[in-house]
PDB file of C-alpha atoms and ligand atoms in Angstrom:
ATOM      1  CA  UNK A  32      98.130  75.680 205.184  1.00  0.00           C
ATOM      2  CA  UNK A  33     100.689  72.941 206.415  1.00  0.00           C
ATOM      3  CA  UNK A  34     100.936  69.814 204.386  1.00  0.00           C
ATOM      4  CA  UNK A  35      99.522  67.008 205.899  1.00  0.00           C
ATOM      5  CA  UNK A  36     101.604  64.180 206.192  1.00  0.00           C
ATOM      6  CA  UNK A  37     100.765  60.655 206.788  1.00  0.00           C
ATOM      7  CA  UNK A  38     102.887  57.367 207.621  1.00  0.00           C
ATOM      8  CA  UNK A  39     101.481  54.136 206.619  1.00  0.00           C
ATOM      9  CA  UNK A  40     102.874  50.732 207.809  1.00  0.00           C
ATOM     10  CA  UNK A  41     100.566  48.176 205.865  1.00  0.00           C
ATOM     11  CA  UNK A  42      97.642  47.947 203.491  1.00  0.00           C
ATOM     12  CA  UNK A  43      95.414  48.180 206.274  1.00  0.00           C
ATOM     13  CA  UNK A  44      96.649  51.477 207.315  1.00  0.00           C
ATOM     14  CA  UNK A  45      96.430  52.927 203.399  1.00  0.00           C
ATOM     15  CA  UNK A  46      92.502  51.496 203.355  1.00  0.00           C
ATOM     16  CA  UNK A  47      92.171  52.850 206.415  1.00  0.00           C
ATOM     17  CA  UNK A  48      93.572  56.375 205.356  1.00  0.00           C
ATOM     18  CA  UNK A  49      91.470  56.247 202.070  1.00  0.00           C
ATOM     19  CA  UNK A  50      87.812  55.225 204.016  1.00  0.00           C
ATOM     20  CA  UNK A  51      88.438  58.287 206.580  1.00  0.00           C
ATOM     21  CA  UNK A  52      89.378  60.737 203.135  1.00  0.00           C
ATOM     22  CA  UNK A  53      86.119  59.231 201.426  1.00  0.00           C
ATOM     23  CA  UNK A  54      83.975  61.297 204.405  1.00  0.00           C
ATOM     24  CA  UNK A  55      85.483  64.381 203.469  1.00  0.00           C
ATOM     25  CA  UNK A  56      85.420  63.904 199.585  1.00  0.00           C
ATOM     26  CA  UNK A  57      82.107  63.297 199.612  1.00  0.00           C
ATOM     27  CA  UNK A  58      79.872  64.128 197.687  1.00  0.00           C
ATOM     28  CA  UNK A  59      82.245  65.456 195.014  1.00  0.00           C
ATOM     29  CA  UNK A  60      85.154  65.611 195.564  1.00  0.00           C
ATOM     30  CA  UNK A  61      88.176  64.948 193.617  1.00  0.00           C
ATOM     31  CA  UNK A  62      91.603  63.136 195.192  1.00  0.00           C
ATOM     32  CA  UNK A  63      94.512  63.503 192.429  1.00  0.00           C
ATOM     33  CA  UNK A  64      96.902  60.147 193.902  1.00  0.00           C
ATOM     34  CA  UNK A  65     100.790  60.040 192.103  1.00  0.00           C
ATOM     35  CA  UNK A  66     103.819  58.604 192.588  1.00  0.00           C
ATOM     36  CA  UNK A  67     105.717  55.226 191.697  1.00  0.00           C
ATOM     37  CA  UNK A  68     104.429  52.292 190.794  1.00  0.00           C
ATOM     38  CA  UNK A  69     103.071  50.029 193.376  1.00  0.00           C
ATOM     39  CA  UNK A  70     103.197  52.481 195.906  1.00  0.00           C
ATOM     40  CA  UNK A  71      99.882  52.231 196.985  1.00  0.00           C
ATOM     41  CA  UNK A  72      97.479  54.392 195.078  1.00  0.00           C
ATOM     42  CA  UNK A  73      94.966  51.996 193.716  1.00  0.00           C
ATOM     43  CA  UNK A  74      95.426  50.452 197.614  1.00  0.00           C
ATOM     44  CA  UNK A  75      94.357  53.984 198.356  1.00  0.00           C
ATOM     45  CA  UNK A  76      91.777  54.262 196.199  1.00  0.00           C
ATOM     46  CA  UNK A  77      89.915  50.762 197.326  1.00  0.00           C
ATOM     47  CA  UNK A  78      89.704  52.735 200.775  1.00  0.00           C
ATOM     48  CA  UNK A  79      88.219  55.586 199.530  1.00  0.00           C
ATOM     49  CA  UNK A  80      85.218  53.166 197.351  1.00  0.00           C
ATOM     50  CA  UNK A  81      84.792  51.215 201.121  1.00  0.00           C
ATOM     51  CA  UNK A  82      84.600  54.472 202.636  1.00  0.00           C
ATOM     52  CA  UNK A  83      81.570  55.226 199.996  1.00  0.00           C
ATOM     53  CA  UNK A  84      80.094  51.594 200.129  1.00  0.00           C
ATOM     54  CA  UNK A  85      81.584  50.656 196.880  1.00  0.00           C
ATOM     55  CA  UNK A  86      83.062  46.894 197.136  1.00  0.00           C
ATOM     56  CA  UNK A  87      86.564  47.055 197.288  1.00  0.00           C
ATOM     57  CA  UNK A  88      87.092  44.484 195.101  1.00  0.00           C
ATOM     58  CA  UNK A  89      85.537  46.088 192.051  1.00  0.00           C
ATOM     59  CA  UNK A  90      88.096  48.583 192.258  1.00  0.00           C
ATOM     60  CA  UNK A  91      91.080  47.260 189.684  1.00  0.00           C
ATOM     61  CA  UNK A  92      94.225  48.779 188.308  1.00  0.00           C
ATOM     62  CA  UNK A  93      92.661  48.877 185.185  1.00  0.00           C
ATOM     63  CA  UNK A  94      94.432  47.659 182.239  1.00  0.00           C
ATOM     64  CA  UNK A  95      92.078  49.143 179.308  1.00  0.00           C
ATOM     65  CA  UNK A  96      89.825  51.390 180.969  1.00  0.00           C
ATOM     66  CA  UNK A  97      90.942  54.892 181.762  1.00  0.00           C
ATOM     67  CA  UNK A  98      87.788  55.312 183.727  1.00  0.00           C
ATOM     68  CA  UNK A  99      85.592  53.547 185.435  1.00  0.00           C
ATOM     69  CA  UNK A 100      82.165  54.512 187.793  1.00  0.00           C
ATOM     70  CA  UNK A 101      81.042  52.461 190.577  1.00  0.00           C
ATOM     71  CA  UNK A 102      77.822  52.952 192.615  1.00  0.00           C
ATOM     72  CA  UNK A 103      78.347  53.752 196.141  1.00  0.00           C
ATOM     73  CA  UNK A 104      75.746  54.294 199.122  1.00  0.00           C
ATOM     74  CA  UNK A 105      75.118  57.524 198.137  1.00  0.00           C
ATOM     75  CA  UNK A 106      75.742  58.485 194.516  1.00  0.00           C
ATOM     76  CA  UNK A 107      79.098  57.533 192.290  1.00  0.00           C
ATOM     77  CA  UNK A 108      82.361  56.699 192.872  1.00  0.00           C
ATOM     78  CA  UNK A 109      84.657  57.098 189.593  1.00  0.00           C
ATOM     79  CA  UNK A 110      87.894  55.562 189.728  1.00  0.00           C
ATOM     80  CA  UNK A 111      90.743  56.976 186.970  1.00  0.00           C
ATOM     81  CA  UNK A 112      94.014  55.724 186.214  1.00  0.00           C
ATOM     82  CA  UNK A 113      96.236  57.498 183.366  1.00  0.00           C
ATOM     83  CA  UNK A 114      99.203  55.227 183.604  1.00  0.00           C
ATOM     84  CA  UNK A 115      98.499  54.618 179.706  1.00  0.00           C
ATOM     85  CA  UNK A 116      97.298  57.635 179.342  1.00  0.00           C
ATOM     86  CA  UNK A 117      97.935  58.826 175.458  1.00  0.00           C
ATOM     87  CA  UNK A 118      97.307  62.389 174.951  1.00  0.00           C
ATOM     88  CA  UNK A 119      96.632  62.079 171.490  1.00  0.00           C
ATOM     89  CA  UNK A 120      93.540  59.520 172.200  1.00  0.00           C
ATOM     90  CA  UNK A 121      91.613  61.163 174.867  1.00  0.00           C
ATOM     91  CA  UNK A 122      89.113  63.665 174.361  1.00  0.00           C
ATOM     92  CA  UNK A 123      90.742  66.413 177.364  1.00  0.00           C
ATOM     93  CA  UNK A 124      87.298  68.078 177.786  1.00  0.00           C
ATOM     94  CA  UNK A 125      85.215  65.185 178.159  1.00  0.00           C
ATOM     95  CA  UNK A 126      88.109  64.251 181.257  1.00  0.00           C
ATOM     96  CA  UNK A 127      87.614  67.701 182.808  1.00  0.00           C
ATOM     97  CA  UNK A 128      84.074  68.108 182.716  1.00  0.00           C
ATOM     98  CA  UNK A 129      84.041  64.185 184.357  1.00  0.00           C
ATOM     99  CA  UNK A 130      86.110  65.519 186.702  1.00  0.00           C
ATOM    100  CA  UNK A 131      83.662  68.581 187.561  1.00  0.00           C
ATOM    101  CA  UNK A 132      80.691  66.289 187.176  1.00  0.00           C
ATOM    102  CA  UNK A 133      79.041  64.438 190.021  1.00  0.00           C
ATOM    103  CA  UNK A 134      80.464  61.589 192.705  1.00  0.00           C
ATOM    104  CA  UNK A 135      83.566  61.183 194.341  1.00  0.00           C
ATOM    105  CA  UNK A 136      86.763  61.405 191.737  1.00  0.00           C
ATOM    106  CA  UNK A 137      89.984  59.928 192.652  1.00  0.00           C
ATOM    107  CA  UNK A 138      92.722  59.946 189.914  1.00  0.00           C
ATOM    108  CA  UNK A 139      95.695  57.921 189.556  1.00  0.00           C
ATOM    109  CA  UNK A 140      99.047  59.143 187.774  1.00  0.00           C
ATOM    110  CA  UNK A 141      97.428  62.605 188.012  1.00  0.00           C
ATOM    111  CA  UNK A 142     100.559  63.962 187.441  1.00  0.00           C
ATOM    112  CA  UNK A 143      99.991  62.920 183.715  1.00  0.00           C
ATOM    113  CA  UNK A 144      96.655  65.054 183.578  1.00  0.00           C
ATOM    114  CA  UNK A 145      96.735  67.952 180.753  1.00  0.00           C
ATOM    115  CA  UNK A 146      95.183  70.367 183.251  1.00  0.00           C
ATOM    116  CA  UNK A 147      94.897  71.649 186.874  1.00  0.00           C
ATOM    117  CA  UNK A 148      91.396  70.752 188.352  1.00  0.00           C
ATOM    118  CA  UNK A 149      90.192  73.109 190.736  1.00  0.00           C
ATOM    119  CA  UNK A 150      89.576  72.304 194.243  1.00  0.00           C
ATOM    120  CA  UNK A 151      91.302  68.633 193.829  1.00  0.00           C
ATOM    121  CA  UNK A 152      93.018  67.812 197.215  1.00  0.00           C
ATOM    122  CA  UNK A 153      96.520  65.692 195.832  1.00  0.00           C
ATOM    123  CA  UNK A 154      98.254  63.324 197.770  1.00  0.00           C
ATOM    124  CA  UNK A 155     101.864  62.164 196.481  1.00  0.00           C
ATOM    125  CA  UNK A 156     102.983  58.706 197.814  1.00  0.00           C
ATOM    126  CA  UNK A 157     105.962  56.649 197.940  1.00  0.00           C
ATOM    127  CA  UNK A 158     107.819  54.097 199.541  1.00  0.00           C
ATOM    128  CA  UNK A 159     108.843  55.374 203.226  1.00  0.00           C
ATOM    129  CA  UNK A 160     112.186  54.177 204.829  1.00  0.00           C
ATOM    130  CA  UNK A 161     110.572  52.038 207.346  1.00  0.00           C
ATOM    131  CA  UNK A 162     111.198  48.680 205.295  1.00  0.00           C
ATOM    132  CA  UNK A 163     109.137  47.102 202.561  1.00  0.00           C
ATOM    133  CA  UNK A 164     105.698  47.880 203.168  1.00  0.00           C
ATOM    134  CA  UNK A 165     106.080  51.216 204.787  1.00  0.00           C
ATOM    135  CA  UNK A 166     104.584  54.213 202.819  1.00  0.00           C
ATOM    136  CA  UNK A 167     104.669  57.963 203.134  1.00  0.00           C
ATOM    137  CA  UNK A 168     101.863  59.920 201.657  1.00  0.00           C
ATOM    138  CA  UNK A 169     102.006  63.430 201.842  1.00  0.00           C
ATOM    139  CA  UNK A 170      99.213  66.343 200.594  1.00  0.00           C
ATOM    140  CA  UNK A 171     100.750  68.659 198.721  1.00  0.00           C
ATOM    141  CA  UNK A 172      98.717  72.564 198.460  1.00  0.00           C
ATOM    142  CA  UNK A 173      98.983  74.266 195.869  1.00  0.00           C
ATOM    143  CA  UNK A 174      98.880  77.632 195.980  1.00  0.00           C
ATOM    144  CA  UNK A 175      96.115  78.866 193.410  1.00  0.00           C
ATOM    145  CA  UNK A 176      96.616  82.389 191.716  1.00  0.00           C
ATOM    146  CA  UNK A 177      92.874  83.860 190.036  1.00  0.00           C
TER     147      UNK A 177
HETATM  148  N1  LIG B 116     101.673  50.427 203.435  1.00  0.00           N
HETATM  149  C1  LIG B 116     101.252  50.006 202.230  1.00  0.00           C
HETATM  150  N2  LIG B 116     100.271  50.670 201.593  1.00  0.00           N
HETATM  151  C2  LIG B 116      99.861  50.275 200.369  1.00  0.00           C
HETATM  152  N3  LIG B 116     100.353  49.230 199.694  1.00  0.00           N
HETATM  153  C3  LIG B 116     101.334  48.520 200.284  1.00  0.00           C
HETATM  154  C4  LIG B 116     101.826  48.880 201.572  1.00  0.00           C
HETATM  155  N4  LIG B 116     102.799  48.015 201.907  1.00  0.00           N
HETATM  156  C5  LIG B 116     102.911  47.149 200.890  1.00  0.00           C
HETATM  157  N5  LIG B 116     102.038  47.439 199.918  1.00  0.00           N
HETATM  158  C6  LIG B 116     101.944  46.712 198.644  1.00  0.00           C
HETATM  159  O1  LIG B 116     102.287  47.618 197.617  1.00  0.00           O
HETATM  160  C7  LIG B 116     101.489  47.376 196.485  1.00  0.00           C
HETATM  161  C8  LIG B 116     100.678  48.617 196.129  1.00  0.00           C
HETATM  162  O2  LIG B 116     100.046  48.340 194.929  1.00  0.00           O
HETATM  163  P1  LIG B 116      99.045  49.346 194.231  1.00  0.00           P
HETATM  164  O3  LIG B 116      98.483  48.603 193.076  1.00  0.00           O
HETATM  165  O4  LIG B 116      98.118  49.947 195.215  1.00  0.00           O
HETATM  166  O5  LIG B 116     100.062  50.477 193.732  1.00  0.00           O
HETATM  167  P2  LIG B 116      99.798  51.608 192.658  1.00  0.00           P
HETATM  168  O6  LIG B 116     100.453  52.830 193.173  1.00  0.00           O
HETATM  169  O7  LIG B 116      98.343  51.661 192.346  1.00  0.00           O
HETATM  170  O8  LIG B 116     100.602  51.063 191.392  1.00  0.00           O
HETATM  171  P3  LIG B 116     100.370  51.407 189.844  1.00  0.00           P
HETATM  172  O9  LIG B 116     101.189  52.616 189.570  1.00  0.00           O
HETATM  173  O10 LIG B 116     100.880  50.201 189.147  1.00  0.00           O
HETATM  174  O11 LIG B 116      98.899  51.647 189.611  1.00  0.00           O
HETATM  175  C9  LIG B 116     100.602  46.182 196.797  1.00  0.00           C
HETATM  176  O12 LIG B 116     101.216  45.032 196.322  1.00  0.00           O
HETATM  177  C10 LIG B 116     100.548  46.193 198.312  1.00  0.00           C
HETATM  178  O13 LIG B 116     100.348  44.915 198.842  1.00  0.00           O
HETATM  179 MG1  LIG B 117      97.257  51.484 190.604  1.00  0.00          MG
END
């Protein structure tokens, strides 16, 4: 499959792109967001909680919390950030079987998970060249091996 590719020019345009993901993660999926910071994945991720009826605005980069579940139209969203993620003090299995459990799952600084979830669509963002609030966020495949 190609990679789909995406240019954004404003926050609007990120929302926009995470509200038309939300219909195709839902019910369960899971989005795996990384890249820099400020690039735009918790911008990403308030799109995807509109998308689900979730108030943008209770979707935070959160400081403390690694995890945090929201209640959207039609069942949960969970938002996840591992910036401060320390391996040593999370409990891996209790992460992966969130991330196999029910709602819609988006992760942020997925590239710091301990494990490859199965199914998870990832997007990697950064800053485009189009000047200071262009971004580029591309999905990357993986190619699975069973
Ligand atoms: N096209 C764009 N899409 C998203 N954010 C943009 C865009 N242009 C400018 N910005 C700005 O970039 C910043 C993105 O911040 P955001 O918190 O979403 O980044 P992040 O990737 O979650 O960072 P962190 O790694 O700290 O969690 C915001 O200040 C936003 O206003
Ligand atoms: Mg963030």
């Amino acid at each position: 499959m190609q990679n789909r590719r995406w240019l954004s020019a404003s926050v609007d345009d990120t929302r926009a792109l995470g509200r038309a993901l939300a219909a195709e993660l839902a019910p369960d999926g899971v989005l795996l967001l990384s890249g820099d910071l400020g690039c735009g994945k918790t911008v990403l991720a308030q799109g995807v909680a509109e998308g689900l009826g979730v108030d943008p605005a209770e979707v935070l980069s959160p400081t403390f919390n690694l995890i945090r579940e929201h209640r959207g139209r039609s069942g949960p969203f969970v938002h996840v950030d591992l910036y401060r993620l320390d391996p040593g003090q999370v409990d891996p299995l209790g992460l992966e079987e969130m991330l196999a459990g029910p709602g819609v799952k988006v992760v942020e600084w997925a590239e710091r998970l301990p494990f490859p979830v199965a199914g998870a669509r990832s997007l990697q963002l950064s800053r485009g060249s189009g000047g200071a609030g262009g971004r580029e966020i591309v999905e990357t495949t993986t190619t699975t091996s069973r």
